[in-house]
Coordinates of C-alpha atoms in Angstrom, one line a residue:
M1 CA 85.9 98.4 87.6
K2 CA 86.0 95.6 90.2
P3 CA 86.3 97.2 93.8
L4 CA 89.5 96.0 95.8
P5 CA 89.0 93.8 98.8
Q6 CA 88.7 95.4 102.3
I7 CA 91.9 94.8 104.2
S8 CA 92.5 95.3 108.1
E9 CA 95.4 97.2 109.2
A10 CA 97.3 94.0 110.3
E11 CA 96.8 92.5 106.7
F12 CA 98.1 95.8 105.2
E13 CA 101.1 95.3 106.8
V14 CA 101.9 92.5 105.4
M15 CA 101.2 93.7 101.8
K16 CA 103.3 96.3 102.3
V17 CA 105.8 93.6 102.9
I18 CA 104.9 91.8 99.8
W19 CA 104.5 94.8 97.4
K20 CA 107.9 95.4 98.5
H21 CA 109.6 92.4 97.7
A22 CA 107.5 90.3 95.4
P23 CA 107.4 87.3 94.6
I24 CA 108.2 86.3 98.1
S25 CA 108.2 83.3 100.0
T26 CA 106.3 82.5 103.5
N27 CA 109.4 82.1 105.2
E28 CA 110.5 85.7 104.1
I29 CA 107.3 87.3 104.6
T30 CA 107.6 85.5 108.4
E31 CA 111.4 87.0 108.8
K32 CA 111.1 90.6 107.5
L33 CA 107.5 91.1 109.9
T34 CA 109.2 89.2 112.8
Q35 CA 111.7 92.1 112.8
T36 CA 109.3 95.0 112.9
T37 CA 106.2 93.3 114.6
K38 CA 105.5 91.1 117.6
W39 CA 103.9 88.6 115.6
S40 CA 104.4 84.9 115.6
P41 CA 104.8 83.2 112.7
K42 CA 101.1 81.6 113.1
T43 CA 99.4 85.0 113.0
I44 CA 101.3 86.2 109.9
Q45 CA 100.7 82.8 108.2
T46 CA 96.7 83.7 109.2
L47 CA 96.9 86.9 107.8
I48 CA 98.4 85.5 104.5
K49 CA 95.8 83.3 104.1
R50 CA 93.1 85.9 104.6
L51 CA 94.8 87.7 101.8
V52 CA 94.4 85.2 99.6
T53 CA 91.1 84.3 100.3
K54 CA 89.9 87.8 100.0
G55 CA 91.6 87.6 96.0
A56 CA 94.9 90.4 97.1
L57 CA 97.4 87.6 96.8
S58 CA 98.1 84.9 94.7
Y59 CA 100.8 81.7 95.2
E60 CA 102.5 79.3 93.6
K61 CA 104.2 76.5 95.1
Q62 CA 107.6 75.9 94.0
S63 CA 109.1 72.8 95.1
R64 CA 108.2 72.8 99.2
V65 CA 107.7 76.4 99.2
F66 CA 104.8 78.8 98.5
V67 CA 105.7 82.3 97.0
Y68 CA 103.0 85.1 96.9
T69 CA 102.4 87.9 94.6
P70 CA 99.9 90.8 95.0
L71 CA 97.0 90.7 93.0
I72 CA 96.2 94.8 93.3
E73 CA 98.9 97.1 93.0
E74 CA 99.7 99.1 96.1
K75 CA 98.9 102.4 94.2
E76 CA 95.5 101.4 93.5
Y77 CA 95.0 100.3 96.8
I78 CA 95.8 103.5 98.8
G79 CA 94.3 105.5 96.0
Q80 CA 90.9 103.8 97.0
E81 CA 91.6 104.1 100.4
S82 CA 92.3 107.9 100.4
R83 CA 89.2 108.1 98.1
S84 CA 86.9 106.5 100.9
F85 CA 88.7 108.6 103.7
L86 CA 88.0 111.4 101.8
K87 CA 84.4 110.7 101.3
R88 CA 83.6 109.3 104.8
Y89 CA 84.9 112.4 106.7
Y90 CA 85.1 115.3 104.0
D91 CA 82.0 114.5 102.0
G92 CA 84.3 113.9 98.9
D93 CA 85.8 117.7 99.5
I94 CA 89.7 117.9 99.1
T95 CA 89.6 121.5 100.0
A96 CA 87.9 121.1 103.5
M97 CA 90.3 118.3 104.2
L98 CA 93.5 120.4 103.7
S99 CA 91.7 123.4 105.2
A100 CA 90.8 121.3 108.3
Y101 CA 95.0 120.0 108.3
I102 CA 96.4 123.4 108.1
E103 CA 93.9 125.6 110.3
N104 CA 94.8 122.4 113.1
D105 CA 98.3 122.8 112.7
R106 CA 98.6 119.1 111.5
L107 CA 100.7 120.4 108.1
S108 CA 104.3 121.5 108.8
E109 CA 105.6 124.4 106.4
S110 CA 107.5 122.0 104.4
E111 CA 104.4 120.1 103.7
I112 CA 102.7 122.9 103.0
D113 CA 105.7 124.1 100.2
T114 CA 105.2 120.6 98.8
L115 CA 101.4 120.7 98.3
R116 CA 102.2 124.3 96.9
S117 CA 104.5 123.0 94.2
L118 CA 102.3 120.0 93.5
L119 CA 99.3 122.1 93.0
V120 CA 101.6 124.4 90.6
K121 CA 103.1 121.7 88.4
G122 CA 99.5 120.3 88.0
S123 CA 97.9 123.3 86.8
K124 CA 100.8 123.7 84.3
D125 CA 100.5 120.1 83.3
R126 CA 97.0 120.8 82.4
G127 CA 97.5 124.1 80.8
Y128 CA 96.7 126.8 83.2

């Protein structure tokens, strides 16, 4: 499988808008991001161009408007980033990561209950 492009935090914010609303024009992306960030339209256009160059986005010109579509799936990208984080900080050991979160009170009771439910469901799905 081909590795996904490295995307900065700012580029990720642009991708979230595109994943949610694709296909989407430059003006629509700019409108949405100027409501949630302090970025200028020029900054947003630069981020879009970087994402195209990195192979994260494709575009087509429809009359005088550029319309963007993601070339990578959100779920796939987030999965890659999660695996990278886990490997970098916890040597790939998810149990160590969860233990650290629980021991440092970073998980609420509700989150622990949700994880417990996911584990039960996962074990049932696998026939355990």
